[in-house]
Short mmCIF file of C-alpha atoms in Angstrom, two decimals:
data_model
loop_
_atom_site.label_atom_id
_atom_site.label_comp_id
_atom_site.label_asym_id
_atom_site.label_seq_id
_atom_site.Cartn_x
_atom_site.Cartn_y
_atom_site.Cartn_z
CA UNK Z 19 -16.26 -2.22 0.09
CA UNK Z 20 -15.35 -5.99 -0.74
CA UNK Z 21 -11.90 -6.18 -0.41
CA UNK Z 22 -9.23 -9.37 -1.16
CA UNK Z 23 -5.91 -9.25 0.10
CA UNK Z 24 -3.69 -12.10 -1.02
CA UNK Z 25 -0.55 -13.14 0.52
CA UNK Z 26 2.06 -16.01 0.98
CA UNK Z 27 3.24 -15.94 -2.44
CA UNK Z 28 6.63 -16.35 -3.46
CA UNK Z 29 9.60 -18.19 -4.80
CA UNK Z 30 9.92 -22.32 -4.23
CA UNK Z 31 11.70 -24.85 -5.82
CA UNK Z 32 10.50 -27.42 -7.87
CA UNK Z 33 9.02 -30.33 -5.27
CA UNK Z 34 8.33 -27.77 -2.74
CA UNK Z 35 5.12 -26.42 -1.14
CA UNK Z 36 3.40 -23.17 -0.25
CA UNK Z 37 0.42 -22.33 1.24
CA UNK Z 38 -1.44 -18.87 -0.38
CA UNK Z 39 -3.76 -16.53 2.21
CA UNK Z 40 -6.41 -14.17 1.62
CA UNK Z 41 -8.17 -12.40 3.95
CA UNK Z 42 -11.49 -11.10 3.36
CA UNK Z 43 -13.00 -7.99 4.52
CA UNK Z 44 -16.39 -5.45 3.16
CA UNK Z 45 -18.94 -8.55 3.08
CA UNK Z 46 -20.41 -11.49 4.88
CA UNK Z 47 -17.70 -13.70 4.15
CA UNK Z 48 -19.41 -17.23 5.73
CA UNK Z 49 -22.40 -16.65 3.11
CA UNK Z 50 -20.21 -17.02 -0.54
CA UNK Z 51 -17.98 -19.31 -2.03
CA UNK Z 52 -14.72 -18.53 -2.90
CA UNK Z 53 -11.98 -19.60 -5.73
CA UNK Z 54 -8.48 -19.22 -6.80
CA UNK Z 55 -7.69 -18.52 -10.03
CA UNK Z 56 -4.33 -18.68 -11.65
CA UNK Z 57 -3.08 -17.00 -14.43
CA UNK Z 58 0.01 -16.90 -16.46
CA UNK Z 59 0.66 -15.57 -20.26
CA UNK Z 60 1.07 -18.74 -21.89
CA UNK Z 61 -2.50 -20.18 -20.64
CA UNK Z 62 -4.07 -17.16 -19.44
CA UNK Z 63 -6.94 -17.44 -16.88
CA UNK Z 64 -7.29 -21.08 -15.49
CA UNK Z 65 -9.65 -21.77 -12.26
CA UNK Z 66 -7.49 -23.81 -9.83
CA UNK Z 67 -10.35 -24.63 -6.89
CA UNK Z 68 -13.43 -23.69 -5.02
CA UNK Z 69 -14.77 -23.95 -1.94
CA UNK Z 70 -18.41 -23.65 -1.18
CA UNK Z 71 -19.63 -20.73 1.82
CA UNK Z 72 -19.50 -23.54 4.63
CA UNK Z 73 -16.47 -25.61 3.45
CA UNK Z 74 -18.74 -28.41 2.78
CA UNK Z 75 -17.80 -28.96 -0.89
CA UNK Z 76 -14.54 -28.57 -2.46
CA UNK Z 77 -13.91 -28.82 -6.33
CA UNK Z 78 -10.08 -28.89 -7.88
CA UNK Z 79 -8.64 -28.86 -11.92
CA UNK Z 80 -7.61 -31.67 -12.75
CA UNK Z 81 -4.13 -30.10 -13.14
CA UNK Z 82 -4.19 -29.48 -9.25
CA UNK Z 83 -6.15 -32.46 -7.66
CA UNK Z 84 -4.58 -33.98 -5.54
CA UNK Z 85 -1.67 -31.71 -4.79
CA UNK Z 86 -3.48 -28.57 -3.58
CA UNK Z 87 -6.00 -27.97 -1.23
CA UNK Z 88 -8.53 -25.31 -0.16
CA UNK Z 89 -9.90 -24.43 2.95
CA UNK Z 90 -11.50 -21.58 4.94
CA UNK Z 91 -11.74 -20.30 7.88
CA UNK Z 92 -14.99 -18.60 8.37
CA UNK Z 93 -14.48 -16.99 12.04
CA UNK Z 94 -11.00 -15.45 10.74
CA UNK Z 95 -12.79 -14.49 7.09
CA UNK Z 96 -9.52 -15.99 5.54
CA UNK Z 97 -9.07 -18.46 2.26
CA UNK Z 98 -6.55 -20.65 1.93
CA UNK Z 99 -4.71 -22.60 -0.54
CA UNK Z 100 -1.85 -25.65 -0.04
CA UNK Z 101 -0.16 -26.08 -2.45
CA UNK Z 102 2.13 -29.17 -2.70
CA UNK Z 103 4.49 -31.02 -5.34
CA UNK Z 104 5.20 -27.61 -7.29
CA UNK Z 105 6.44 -27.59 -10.27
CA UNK Z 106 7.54 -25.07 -12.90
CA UNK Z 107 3.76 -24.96 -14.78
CA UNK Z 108 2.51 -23.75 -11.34
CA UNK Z 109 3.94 -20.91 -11.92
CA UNK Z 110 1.50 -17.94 -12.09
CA UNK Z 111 -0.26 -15.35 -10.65
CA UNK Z 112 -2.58 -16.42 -7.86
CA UNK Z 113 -6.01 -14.48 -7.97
CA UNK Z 114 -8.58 -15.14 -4.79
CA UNK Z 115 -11.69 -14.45 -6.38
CA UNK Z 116 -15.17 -14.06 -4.54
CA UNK Z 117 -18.50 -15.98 -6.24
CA UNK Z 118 -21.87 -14.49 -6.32
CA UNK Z 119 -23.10 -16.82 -4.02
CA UNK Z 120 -23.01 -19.63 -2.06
CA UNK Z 121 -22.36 -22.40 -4.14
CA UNK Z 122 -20.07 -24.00 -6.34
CA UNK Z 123 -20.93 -22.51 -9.34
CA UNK Z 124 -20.92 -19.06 -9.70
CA UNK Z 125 -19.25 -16.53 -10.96
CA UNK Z 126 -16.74 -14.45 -9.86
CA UNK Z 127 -18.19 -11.06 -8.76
CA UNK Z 128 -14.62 -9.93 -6.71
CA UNK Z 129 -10.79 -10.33 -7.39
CA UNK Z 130 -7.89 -9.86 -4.97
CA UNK Z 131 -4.76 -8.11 -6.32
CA UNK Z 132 -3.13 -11.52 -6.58
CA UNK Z 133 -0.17 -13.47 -5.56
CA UNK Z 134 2.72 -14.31 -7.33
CA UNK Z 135 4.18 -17.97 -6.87
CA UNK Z 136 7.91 -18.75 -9.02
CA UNK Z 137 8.18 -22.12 -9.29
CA UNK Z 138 12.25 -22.83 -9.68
CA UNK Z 139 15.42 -24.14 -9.19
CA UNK V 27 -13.87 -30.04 -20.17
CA UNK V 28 -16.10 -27.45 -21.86
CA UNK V 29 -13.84 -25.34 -24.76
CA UNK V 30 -14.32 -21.21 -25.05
CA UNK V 31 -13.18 -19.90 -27.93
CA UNK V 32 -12.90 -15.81 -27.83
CA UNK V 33 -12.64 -13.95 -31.47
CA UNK V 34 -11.11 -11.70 -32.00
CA UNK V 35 -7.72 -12.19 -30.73
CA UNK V 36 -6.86 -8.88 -31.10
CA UNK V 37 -9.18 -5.92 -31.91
CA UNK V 38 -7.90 -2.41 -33.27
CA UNK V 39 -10.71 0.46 -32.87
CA UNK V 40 -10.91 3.63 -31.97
CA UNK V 41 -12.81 6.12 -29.53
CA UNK V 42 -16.41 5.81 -30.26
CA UNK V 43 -16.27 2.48 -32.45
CA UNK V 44 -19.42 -0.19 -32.06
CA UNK V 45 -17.11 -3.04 -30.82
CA UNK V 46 -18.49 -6.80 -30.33
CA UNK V 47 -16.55 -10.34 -29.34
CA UNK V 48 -17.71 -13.03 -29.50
CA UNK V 49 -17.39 -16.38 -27.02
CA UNK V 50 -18.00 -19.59 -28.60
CA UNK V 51 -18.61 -22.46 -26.53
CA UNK V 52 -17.87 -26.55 -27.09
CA UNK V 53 -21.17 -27.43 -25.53
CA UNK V 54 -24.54 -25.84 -24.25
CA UNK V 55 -24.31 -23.80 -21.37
CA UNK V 56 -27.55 -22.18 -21.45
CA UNK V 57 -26.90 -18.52 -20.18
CA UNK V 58 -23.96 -19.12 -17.71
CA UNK V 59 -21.39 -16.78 -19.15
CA UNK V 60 -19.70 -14.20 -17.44
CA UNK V 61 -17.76 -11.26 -18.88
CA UNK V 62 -14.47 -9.70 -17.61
CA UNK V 63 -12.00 -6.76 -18.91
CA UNK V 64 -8.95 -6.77 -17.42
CA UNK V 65 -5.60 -3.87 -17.57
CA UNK V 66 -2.43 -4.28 -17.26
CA UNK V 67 -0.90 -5.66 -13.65
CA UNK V 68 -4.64 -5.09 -12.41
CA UNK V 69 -7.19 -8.35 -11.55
CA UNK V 70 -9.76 -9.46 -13.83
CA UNK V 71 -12.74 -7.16 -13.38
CA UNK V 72 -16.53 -8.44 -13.98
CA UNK V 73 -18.82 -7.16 -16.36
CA UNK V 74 -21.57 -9.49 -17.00
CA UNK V 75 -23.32 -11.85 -15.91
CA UNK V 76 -25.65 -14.81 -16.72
CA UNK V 77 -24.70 -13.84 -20.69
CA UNK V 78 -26.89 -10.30 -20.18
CA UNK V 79 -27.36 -8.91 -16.79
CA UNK V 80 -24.95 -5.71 -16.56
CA UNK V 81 -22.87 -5.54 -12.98
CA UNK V 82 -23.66 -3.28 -11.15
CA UNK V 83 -21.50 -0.07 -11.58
CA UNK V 84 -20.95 -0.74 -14.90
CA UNK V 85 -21.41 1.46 -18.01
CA UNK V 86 -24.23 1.11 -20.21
CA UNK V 87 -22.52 1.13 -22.74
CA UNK V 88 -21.32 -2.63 -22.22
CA UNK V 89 -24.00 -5.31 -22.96
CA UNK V 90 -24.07 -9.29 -24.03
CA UNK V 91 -26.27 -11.46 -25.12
CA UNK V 92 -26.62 -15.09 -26.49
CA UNK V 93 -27.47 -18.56 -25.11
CA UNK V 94 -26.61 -22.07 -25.62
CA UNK V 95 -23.45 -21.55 -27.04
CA UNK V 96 -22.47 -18.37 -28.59
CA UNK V 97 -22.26 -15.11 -26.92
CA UNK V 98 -21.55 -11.57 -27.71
CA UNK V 99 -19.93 -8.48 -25.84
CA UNK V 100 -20.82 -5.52 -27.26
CA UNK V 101 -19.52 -2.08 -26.73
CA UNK V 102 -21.53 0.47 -28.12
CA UNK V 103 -19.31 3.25 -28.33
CA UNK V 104 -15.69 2.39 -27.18
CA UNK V 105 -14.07 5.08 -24.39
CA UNK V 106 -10.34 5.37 -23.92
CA UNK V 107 -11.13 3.43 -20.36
CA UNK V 108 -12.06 0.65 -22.27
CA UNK V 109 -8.96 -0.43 -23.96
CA UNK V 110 -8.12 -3.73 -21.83
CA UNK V 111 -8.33 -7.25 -22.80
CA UNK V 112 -11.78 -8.82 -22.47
CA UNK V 113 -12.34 -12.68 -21.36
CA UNK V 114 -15.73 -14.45 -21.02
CA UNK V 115 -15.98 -17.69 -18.51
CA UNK V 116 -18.34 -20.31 -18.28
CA UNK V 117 -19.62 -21.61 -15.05
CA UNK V 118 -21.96 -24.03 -16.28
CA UNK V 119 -22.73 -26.78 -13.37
CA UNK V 120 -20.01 -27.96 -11.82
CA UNK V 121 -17.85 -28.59 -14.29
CA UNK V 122 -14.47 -26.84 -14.29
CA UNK V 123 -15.05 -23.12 -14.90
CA UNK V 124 -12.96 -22.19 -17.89
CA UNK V 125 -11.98 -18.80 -19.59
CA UNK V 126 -11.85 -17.87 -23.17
CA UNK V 127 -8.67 -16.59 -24.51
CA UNK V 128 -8.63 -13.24 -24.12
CA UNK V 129 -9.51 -10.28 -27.05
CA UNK V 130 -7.17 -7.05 -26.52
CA UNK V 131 -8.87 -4.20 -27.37
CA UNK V 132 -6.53 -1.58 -28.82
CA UNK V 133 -5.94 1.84 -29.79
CA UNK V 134 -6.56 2.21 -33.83
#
């Protein structure tokens, strides 16, 4: 069974930085990419990143470039996302979300539980 | 970016309705439109993929069609599981994947 488990979320101040886990489990996690996904009720569901199965290629929103950043860790079947210069319209939920496949584009065929990150004073 | 616009909004219907959304989209995407229902507090759950192709697991009684650049969900006879909100996505290329709106599907 696929399973997503986020973590790392939490409360930060405006300027501040946190970095969101998920570890994978229940499939071959080196042969898919893998995304975050944010959501919140005034925008709903907005893709933040993805990261293709090797880490080779790396795609951000342009709400995010430049201030977050994805990686992997394939031996440790863990996602990661750095997030930096926070402010209050980061706030959301943080969904890790599994593609169909290996590449960039793809849909998303699993969703962790998600993450909560408060951005505020 | 590419635009999705989900109608409707907001759906009332009740147990055994035909129910269909629709997902219109700024610019040609072929057939690379996903479906998703989500509940309350829960992740986003896929339905469909590649406009038709049902996920696996999932009840017949979900299908969607289209191409190019408007797409239908269809329910064919709505279950009291199903009341959720629905959102189809676009992963056309590699240009940012973006989600519709939503359509909450509720109790008549």
């Amino acid at each position: 069974e696929v399973q997503l488990l986020e973590s790392g979320g939490g409360l930060v101040q405006p300027g501040g930085s946190l970095r969101l886990s998920c570890a994978a489990s229940g499939f071959t996690f080196s042969s898919f990419a893998m995304s975050w996904v944010r959501q919140t009720p005034g925008k709903g569901l907005e893709w933040v990143s993805v990261i293709t199965s090797r880490g080779g290629k790396t795609f951000y929103a342009d709400s995010v470039r430049g201030r977050f950043t994805i990686s992997r860790d394939n031996s440790e079947n863990t996602l990661s996302l750095q997030m930096n210069s926070l402010t209050a319209d980061d706030t959301a939920i943080y969904y890790c979300a599994k593609g169909a496949d290996w590449t960039a584009q793809s849909y998303f065929d699993h969703w962790g539980q998600g993450s909560l990150v408060t951005v505020s004073s | 970016d590419i635009q999705m616009t989900q109608s409707p909004s907001t759906l009332s219907a009740s147990v055994g309705d035909r129910v269909t959304i629709t997902c219109r989209v700024s610019e040609s995407i072929n057939r690379w439109l996903a479906w998703y229902q989500q509940k309350p507090g829960k992740a986003p759950k896929l339905l469909i993929y590649k406009a038709s192709s049902l996920e696996s697991g999932v009840p017949s009684r979900f299908s969607g069609s289209g191409s190019g650049t408007e797409f239908t969900l269809t329910i064919s006879s709505l279950q009291p599981d199903d009341f959720a909100t629905y959102y189809c996505q676009q992963y056309d290329s590699y240009s940012p994947r973006t989600f519709g709106l939503g359509t909450k599907v509720e109790i008549k």
